[in-house]
Each structure stands twice: as structure tokens, then as C-alpha cells.
Amino acid sequence: FANYCMMNKDSKKADNPMREIKIKKLCLNICVGESGDRLTRASKVLEQLTAQVPVFSKARLTVRSFGIRRNEKISVHCTVRGAKAEEILEKGLKVKEYELPRSCFSPEGNFGFGINEHIDLGIKYDPSIGIYGMDFYVVLGRSGGRVKYRRRKCSKIGFKQNISKEESQKWFQSKYEGILMNR
């Protein structure tokens, strides 16, 4: 009887739609390290990929050895949500051959990785633009997470509603049939 109750409890947990893990957002980042023409070409790459207008990021402080000054635009990023985020993530994971090291996953259940050439995503090579690498960062969440961030009647989220590192790794393995490497 106890075994039956445990099995029934696990199946209830799996069927609960509020426990389902979803992609909240996908953040794409291209850090050029300098302002000017290379940065505008990198923004064109992101615009081609996402069909959104990307945002420029500024340097927080001056680093003479890198040749960057404070408040100089050095990178470009874009946040994608919904079905388009899943589509772009699928392309990025295909480049990585669905293999990620365990160290890519954060304790909060998010994960990120990088690719060396944007043309691997299916964007046609343009000699006037060049080749850029980019970072992918995926933020995972469950339904009801908005309670934490809303303006009115803001509240805490229960411990069970948070996503752990192990849960996100299991989600990655089941959804994308991904392989986790011990690097």
C-alpha cells in the first residue's frame, strides 16, 4: 500500500501543470570589446537572427590593457521570449551538438553556453559583416513565477516552485535529449 501511495504521489507531481518547466527568456550577447563599426555590424547579426532591435551595453569602468573606456559601448545584446526563443535555442544547441558541460548550469537552474561563429546558426555569411561569436543564456521558470516580480501584492515563491540545478539538467536531457559532460 505504501508503495502504491508513493507512485501515486509521483505521478500527481508529474501531472501538475504548475510544476512544468518553461523557458522564460533567452538572452543573446555579442561582446566586441570596442565601439564603432565592428559593434554596428554585430548588432546587424543579432537583428538578422532575432528580428528585434538589439540594445547596446556600455563598459562599467576603464581598462587600459583592453583599450576600453568607461561608458564606451562595447557589446550588444537582445532578449527573446516565447516560441522564437525556443527556435533560436534549438539552433544554438544544434551547433553544440546537444552537448553541454555540467558547469554551464547555475544553482538557480539557468544555463548558458557560447558559440564561436554565428554562421553556424544558419545565417548566410556576408563578407562586409564578418564572423562573430555569441553567448546564449537561458532563464528557466515555472508558471506562477510572476508573483515574485509583479508590482502589486508582490509575494515570495515557495521553495518547491524554484528550479534547482539538477532539475534544469534533467529538463535539458529530456527535452533536447542532451548530453551532460563532466568538464
PDB file of C-alpha atoms in Angstrom:
ATOM      1  CA  PHE A   1       0.000   0.000   0.000  1.00  0.00           C
ATOM      2  CA  ALA A   2       2.825   2.416   0.883  1.00  0.00           C
ATOM      3  CA  ASN A   3       4.485   1.725  -2.466  1.00  0.00           C
ATOM      4  CA  TYR A   4       1.225   2.486  -4.283  1.00  0.00           C
ATOM      5  CA  CYS A   5       0.865   5.795  -2.413  1.00  0.00           C
ATOM      6  CA  MET A   6       4.418   6.826  -3.323  1.00  0.00           C
ATOM      7  CA  MET A   7       3.844   6.010  -7.008  1.00  0.00           C
ATOM      8  CA  ASN A   8       0.554   7.898  -7.000  1.00  0.00           C
ATOM      9  CA  LYS A   9       2.236  10.913  -5.357  1.00  0.00           C
ATOM     10  CA  ASP A  10       4.988  10.998  -8.001  1.00  0.00           C
ATOM     11  CA  SER A  11       2.501  10.763 -10.859  1.00  0.00           C
ATOM     12  CA  LYS A  12       0.484  13.638  -9.368  1.00  0.00           C
ATOM     13  CA  LYS A  13       3.648  15.722  -9.185  1.00  0.00           C
ATOM     14  CA  ALA A  14       4.433  14.996 -12.847  1.00  0.00           C
ATOM     15  CA  ASP A  15       0.888  15.841 -13.996  1.00  0.00           C
ATOM     16  CA  ASN A  16       0.739  19.202 -12.203  1.00  0.00           C
ATOM     17  CA  PRO A  17       0.866  21.952 -14.881  1.00  0.00           C
ATOM     18  CA  MET A  18       2.289  24.442 -12.372  1.00  0.00           C
ATOM     19  CA  ARG A  19       5.398  22.243 -11.982  1.00  0.00           C
ATOM     20  CA  GLU A  20       6.152  22.259 -15.708  1.00  0.00           C
ATOM     21  CA  ILE A  21       9.489  23.925 -16.542  1.00  0.00           C
ATOM     22  CA  LYS A  22       9.419  26.517 -19.333  1.00  0.00           C
ATOM     23  CA  ILE A  23      11.879  28.862 -20.999  1.00  0.00           C
ATOM     24  CA  LYS A  24      11.257  32.318 -19.523  1.00  0.00           C
ATOM     25  CA  LYS A  25      13.723  34.085 -21.795  1.00  0.00           C
ATOM     26  CA  LEU A  26      16.810  33.642 -23.932  1.00  0.00           C
ATOM     27  CA  CYS A  27      19.498  36.323 -23.714  1.00  0.00           C
ATOM     28  CA  LEU A  28      21.872  36.648 -26.668  1.00  0.00           C
ATOM     29  CA  ASN A  29      25.055  38.669 -26.255  1.00  0.00           C
ATOM     30  CA  ILE A  30      27.871  39.643 -28.613  1.00  0.00           C
ATOM     31  CA  CYS A  31      30.748  41.396 -26.848  1.00  0.00           C
ATOM     32  CA  VAL A  32      33.029  43.107 -29.330  1.00  0.00           C
ATOM     33  CA  GLY A  33      35.188  44.977 -26.823  1.00  0.00           C
ATOM     34  CA  GLU A  34      35.228  48.212 -28.801  1.00  0.00           C
ATOM     35  CA  SER A  35      32.766  50.733 -30.178  1.00  0.00           C
ATOM     36  CA  GLY A  36      32.437  51.748 -33.779  1.00  0.00           C
ATOM     37  CA  ASP A  37      31.958  49.803 -36.974  1.00  0.00           C
ATOM     38  CA  ARG A  38      32.502  46.297 -35.561  1.00  0.00           C
ATOM     39  CA  LEU A  39      29.808  46.909 -32.944  1.00  0.00           C
ATOM     40  CA  THR A  40      27.239  48.088 -35.502  1.00  0.00           C
ATOM     41  CA  ARG A  41      27.980  45.025 -37.651  1.00  0.00           C
ATOM     42  CA  ALA A  42      27.462  42.798 -34.594  1.00  0.00           C
ATOM     43  CA  SER A  43      24.104  44.485 -33.997  1.00  0.00           C
ATOM     44  CA  LYS A  44      23.127  43.662 -37.599  1.00  0.00           C
ATOM     45  CA  VAL A  45      23.911  39.997 -36.903  1.00  0.00           C
ATOM     46  CA  LEU A  46      21.634  39.970 -33.844  1.00  0.00           C
ATOM     47  CA  GLU A  47      18.927  41.809 -35.760  1.00  0.00           C
ATOM     48  CA  GLN A  48      19.058  39.201 -38.547  1.00  0.00           C
ATOM     49  CA  LEU A  49      18.839  36.358 -36.046  1.00  0.00           C
ATOM     50  CA  THR A  50      16.076  37.676 -33.783  1.00  0.00           C
ATOM     51  CA  ALA A  51      14.178  40.193 -35.960  1.00  0.00           C
ATOM     52  CA  GLN A  52      14.346  42.589 -32.987  1.00  0.00           C
ATOM     53  CA  VAL A  53      16.312  45.773 -32.385  1.00  0.00           C
ATOM     54  CA  PRO A  54      19.252  44.911 -30.095  1.00  0.00           C
ATOM     55  CA  VAL A  55      20.453  47.055 -27.180  1.00  0.00           C
ATOM     56  CA  PHE A  56      24.000  48.362 -26.717  1.00  0.00           C
ATOM     57  CA  SER A  57      25.845  47.827 -23.423  1.00  0.00           C
ATOM     58  CA  LYS A  58      28.443  50.181 -22.001  1.00  0.00           C
ATOM     59  CA  ALA A  59      31.690  49.439 -20.177  1.00  0.00           C
ATOM     60  CA  ARG A  60      31.415  49.847 -16.413  1.00  0.00           C
ATOM     61  CA  LEU A  61      34.983  51.018 -15.930  1.00  0.00           C
ATOM     62  CA  THR A  62      38.139  51.866 -17.841  1.00  0.00           C
ATOM     63  CA  VAL A  63      40.546  49.008 -18.517  1.00  0.00           C
ATOM     64  CA  ARG A  64      43.690  50.348 -20.178  1.00  0.00           C
ATOM     65  CA  SER A  65      45.127  46.937 -21.047  1.00  0.00           C
ATOM     66  CA  PHE A  66      41.977  46.137 -23.084  1.00  0.00           C
ATOM     67  CA  GLY A  67      41.802  49.663 -24.515  1.00  0.00           C
ATOM     68  CA  ILE A  68      38.267  50.404 -23.305  1.00  0.00           C
ATOM     69  CA  ARG A  69      36.979  53.473 -21.511  1.00  0.00           C
ATOM     70  CA  ARG A  70      34.151  53.886 -19.025  1.00  0.00           C
ATOM     71  CA  ASN A  71      30.695  54.344 -20.643  1.00  0.00           C
ATOM     72  CA  GLU A  72      32.032  53.297 -24.053  1.00  0.00           C
ATOM     73  CA  LYS A  73      29.665  50.986 -25.929  1.00  0.00           C
ATOM     74  CA  ILE A  74      31.384  47.594 -26.122  1.00  0.00           C
ATOM     75  CA  SER A  75      28.688  44.959 -26.595  1.00  0.00           C
ATOM     76  CA  VAL A  76      25.229  44.354 -27.966  1.00  0.00           C
ATOM     77  CA  HIS A  77      22.537  42.092 -26.525  1.00  0.00           C
ATOM     78  CA  CYS A  78      18.967  41.017 -27.139  1.00  0.00           C
ATOM     79  CA  THR A  79      16.310  39.226 -25.066  1.00  0.00           C
ATOM     80  CA  VAL A  80      13.971  36.822 -26.837  1.00  0.00           C
ATOM     81  CA  ARG A  81      10.887  35.131 -25.351  1.00  0.00           C
ATOM     82  CA  GLY A  82       8.296  32.592 -26.426  1.00  0.00           C
ATOM     83  CA  ALA A  83       8.428  30.329 -29.463  1.00  0.00           C
ATOM     84  CA  LYS A  84      11.179  32.365 -31.127  1.00  0.00           C
ATOM     85  CA  ALA A  85      13.419  31.784 -28.086  1.00  0.00           C
ATOM     86  CA  GLU A  86      12.904  28.017 -28.362  1.00  0.00           C
ATOM     87  CA  GLU A  87      13.653  28.113 -32.081  1.00  0.00           C
ATOM     88  CA  ILE A  88      16.918  30.066 -31.647  1.00  0.00           C
ATOM     89  CA  LEU A  89      17.961  27.886 -28.691  1.00  0.00           C
ATOM     90  CA  GLU A  90      17.387  24.788 -30.826  1.00  0.00           C
ATOM     91  CA  LYS A  91      19.742  26.215 -33.493  1.00  0.00           C
ATOM     92  CA  GLY A  92      22.376  27.053 -30.866  1.00  0.00           C
ATOM     93  CA  LEU A  93      22.221  23.612 -29.270  1.00  0.00           C
ATOM     94  CA  LYS A  94      22.494  22.001 -32.705  1.00  0.00           C
ATOM     95  CA  VAL A  95      25.816  23.857 -33.167  1.00  0.00           C
ATOM     96  CA  LYS A  96      26.999  22.466 -29.807  1.00  0.00           C
ATOM     97  CA  GLU A  97      25.676  19.007 -30.858  1.00  0.00           C
ATOM     98  CA  TYR A  98      23.395  18.968 -27.790  1.00  0.00           C
ATOM     99  CA  GLU A  99      26.413  18.530 -25.502  1.00  0.00           C
ATOM    100  CA  LEU A 100      26.963  20.856 -22.547  1.00  0.00           C
ATOM    101  CA  PRO A 101      29.319  20.570 -19.580  1.00  0.00           C
ATOM    102  CA  ARG A 102      27.682  20.375 -16.151  1.00  0.00           C
ATOM    103  CA  SER A 103      29.459  23.610 -15.220  1.00  0.00           C
ATOM    104  CA  CYS A 104      27.199  25.528 -17.667  1.00  0.00           C
ATOM    105  CA  PHE A 105      24.265  25.193 -15.246  1.00  0.00           C
ATOM    106  CA  SER A 106      23.810  27.679 -12.400  1.00  0.00           C
ATOM    107  CA  PRO A 107      22.475  26.755  -8.927  1.00  0.00           C
ATOM    108  CA  GLU A 108      19.258  28.695  -9.750  1.00  0.00           C
ATOM    109  CA  GLY A 109      18.534  26.340 -12.649  1.00  0.00           C
ATOM    110  CA  ASN A 110      19.577  28.587 -15.546  1.00  0.00           C
ATOM    111  CA  PHE A 111      22.227  27.692 -18.096  1.00  0.00           C
ATOM    112  CA  GLY A 112      24.412  29.315 -20.715  1.00  0.00           C
ATOM    113  CA  PHE A 113      26.886  28.490 -23.443  1.00  0.00           C
ATOM    114  CA  GLY A 114      28.756  30.173 -26.260  1.00  0.00           C
ATOM    115  CA  ILE A 115      29.360  29.583 -29.940  1.00  0.00           C
ATOM    116  CA  ASN A 116      32.368  30.728 -31.962  1.00  0.00           C
ATOM    117  CA  GLU A 117      30.758  31.527 -35.319  1.00  0.00           C
ATOM    118  CA  HIS A 118      27.301  32.956 -35.896  1.00  0.00           C
ATOM    119  CA  ILE A 119      27.160  31.495 -39.414  1.00  0.00           C
ATOM    120  CA  ASP A 120      26.691  28.032 -37.852  1.00  0.00           C
ATOM    121  CA  LEU A 121      23.171  29.159 -36.851  1.00  0.00           C
ATOM    122  CA  GLY A 122      22.078  29.251 -40.482  1.00  0.00           C
ATOM    123  CA  ILE A 123      22.753  32.927 -41.178  1.00  0.00           C
ATOM    124  CA  LYS A 124      24.356  33.397 -44.581  1.00  0.00           C
ATOM    125  CA  TYR A 125      27.963  34.649 -44.477  1.00  0.00           C
ATOM    126  CA  ASP A 126      28.361  38.262 -45.550  1.00  0.00           C
ATOM    127  CA  PRO A 127      31.975  39.431 -46.111  1.00  0.00           C
ATOM    128  CA  SER A 128      31.039  43.018 -45.205  1.00  0.00           C
ATOM    129  CA  ILE A 129      29.812  41.884 -41.750  1.00  0.00           C
ATOM    130  CA  GLY A 130      32.395  39.199 -40.864  1.00  0.00           C
ATOM    131  CA  ILE A 131      32.097  36.419 -38.304  1.00  0.00           C
ATOM    132  CA  TYR A 132      31.088  36.925 -34.659  1.00  0.00           C
ATOM    133  CA  GLY A 133      30.793  34.591 -31.697  1.00  0.00           C
ATOM    134  CA  MET A 134      27.934  34.940 -29.263  1.00  0.00           C
ATOM    135  CA  ASP A 135      26.753  33.906 -25.808  1.00  0.00           C
ATOM    136  CA  PHE A 136      23.423  32.205 -25.147  1.00  0.00           C
ATOM    137  CA  TYR A 137      21.900  32.380 -21.677  1.00  0.00           C
ATOM    138  CA  VAL A 138      18.639  30.579 -20.928  1.00  0.00           C
ATOM    139  CA  VAL A 139      16.489  31.531 -17.934  1.00  0.00           C
ATOM    140  CA  LEU A 140      14.094  28.769 -16.909  1.00  0.00           C
ATOM    141  CA  GLY A 141      10.987  29.169 -14.781  1.00  0.00           C
ATOM    142  CA  ARG A 142       7.719  27.629 -13.742  1.00  0.00           C
ATOM    143  CA  SER A 143       4.207  29.028 -14.066  1.00  0.00           C
ATOM    144  CA  GLY A 144       3.394  31.449 -11.272  1.00  0.00           C
ATOM    145  CA  GLY A 145       6.873  32.984 -11.126  1.00  0.00           C
ATOM    146  CA  ARG A 146       5.404  36.400 -11.885  1.00  0.00           C
ATOM    147  CA  VAL A 147       4.190  36.590  -8.258  1.00  0.00           C
ATOM    148  CA  LYS A 148       7.760  37.394  -7.260  1.00  0.00           C
ATOM    149  CA  TYR A 149       8.202  40.305  -9.708  1.00  0.00           C
ATOM    150  CA  ARG A 150       4.788  41.949 -10.015  1.00  0.00           C
ATOM    151  CA  ARG A 151       4.263  45.471  -8.710  1.00  0.00           C
ATOM    152  CA  ARG A 152       1.108  44.957  -6.654  1.00  0.00           C
ATOM    153  CA  LYS A 153       0.764  42.250  -3.993  1.00  0.00           C
ATOM    154  CA  CYS A 154       4.313  41.070  -4.523  1.00  0.00           C
ATOM    155  CA  SER A 155       4.994  37.828  -2.670  1.00  0.00           C
ATOM    156  CA  LYS A 156       7.590  35.137  -2.133  1.00  0.00           C
ATOM    157  CA  ILE A 157       7.663  31.958  -4.169  1.00  0.00           C
ATOM    158  CA  GLY A 158       7.589  28.642  -2.351  1.00  0.00           C
ATOM    159  CA  PHE A 159      10.715  26.515  -2.185  1.00  0.00           C
ATOM    160  CA  LYS A 160       9.200  23.779  -4.360  1.00  0.00           C
ATOM    161  CA  GLN A 161       8.460  26.264  -7.143  1.00  0.00           C
ATOM    162  CA  ASN A 162      12.150  27.197  -7.526  1.00  0.00           C
ATOM    163  CA  ILE A 163      14.216  25.257 -10.048  1.00  0.00           C
ATOM    164  CA  SER A 164      17.375  23.511  -8.877  1.00  0.00           C
ATOM    165  CA  LYS A 165      20.474  22.762 -10.920  1.00  0.00           C
ATOM    166  CA  GLU A 166      19.597  19.050 -11.056  1.00  0.00           C
ATOM    167  CA  GLU A 167      16.041  19.765 -12.269  1.00  0.00           C
ATOM    168  CA  SER A 168      17.267  22.001 -15.082  1.00  0.00           C
ATOM    169  CA  GLN A 169      19.851  19.400 -16.124  1.00  0.00           C
ATOM    170  CA  LYS A 170      17.128  16.731 -16.168  1.00  0.00           C
ATOM    171  CA  TRP A 171      14.889  19.066 -18.216  1.00  0.00           C
ATOM    172  CA  PHE A 172      17.716  19.650 -20.721  1.00  0.00           C
ATOM    173  CA  GLN A 173      18.313  15.907 -21.053  1.00  0.00           C
ATOM    174  CA  SER A 174      14.632  15.056 -21.519  1.00  0.00           C
ATOM    175  CA  LYS A 175      13.523  17.954 -23.763  1.00  0.00           C
ATOM    176  CA  TYR A 176      16.536  18.129 -26.090  1.00  0.00           C
ATOM    177  CA  GLU A 177      17.946  14.634 -25.462  1.00  0.00           C
ATOM    178  CA  GLY A 178      21.072  16.487 -24.414  1.00  0.00           C
ATOM    179  CA  ILE A 179      24.312  15.021 -23.142  1.00  0.00           C
ATOM    180  CA  LEU A 180      25.967  16.377 -19.986  1.00  0.00           C
ATOM    181  CA  MET A 181      29.751  16.185 -19.916  1.00  0.00           C
ATOM    182  CA  ASN A 182      31.835  16.147 -16.736  1.00  0.00           C
ATOM    183  CA  ARG A 183      34.051  19.072 -17.644  1.00  0.00           C
TER     184      ARG A 183
END
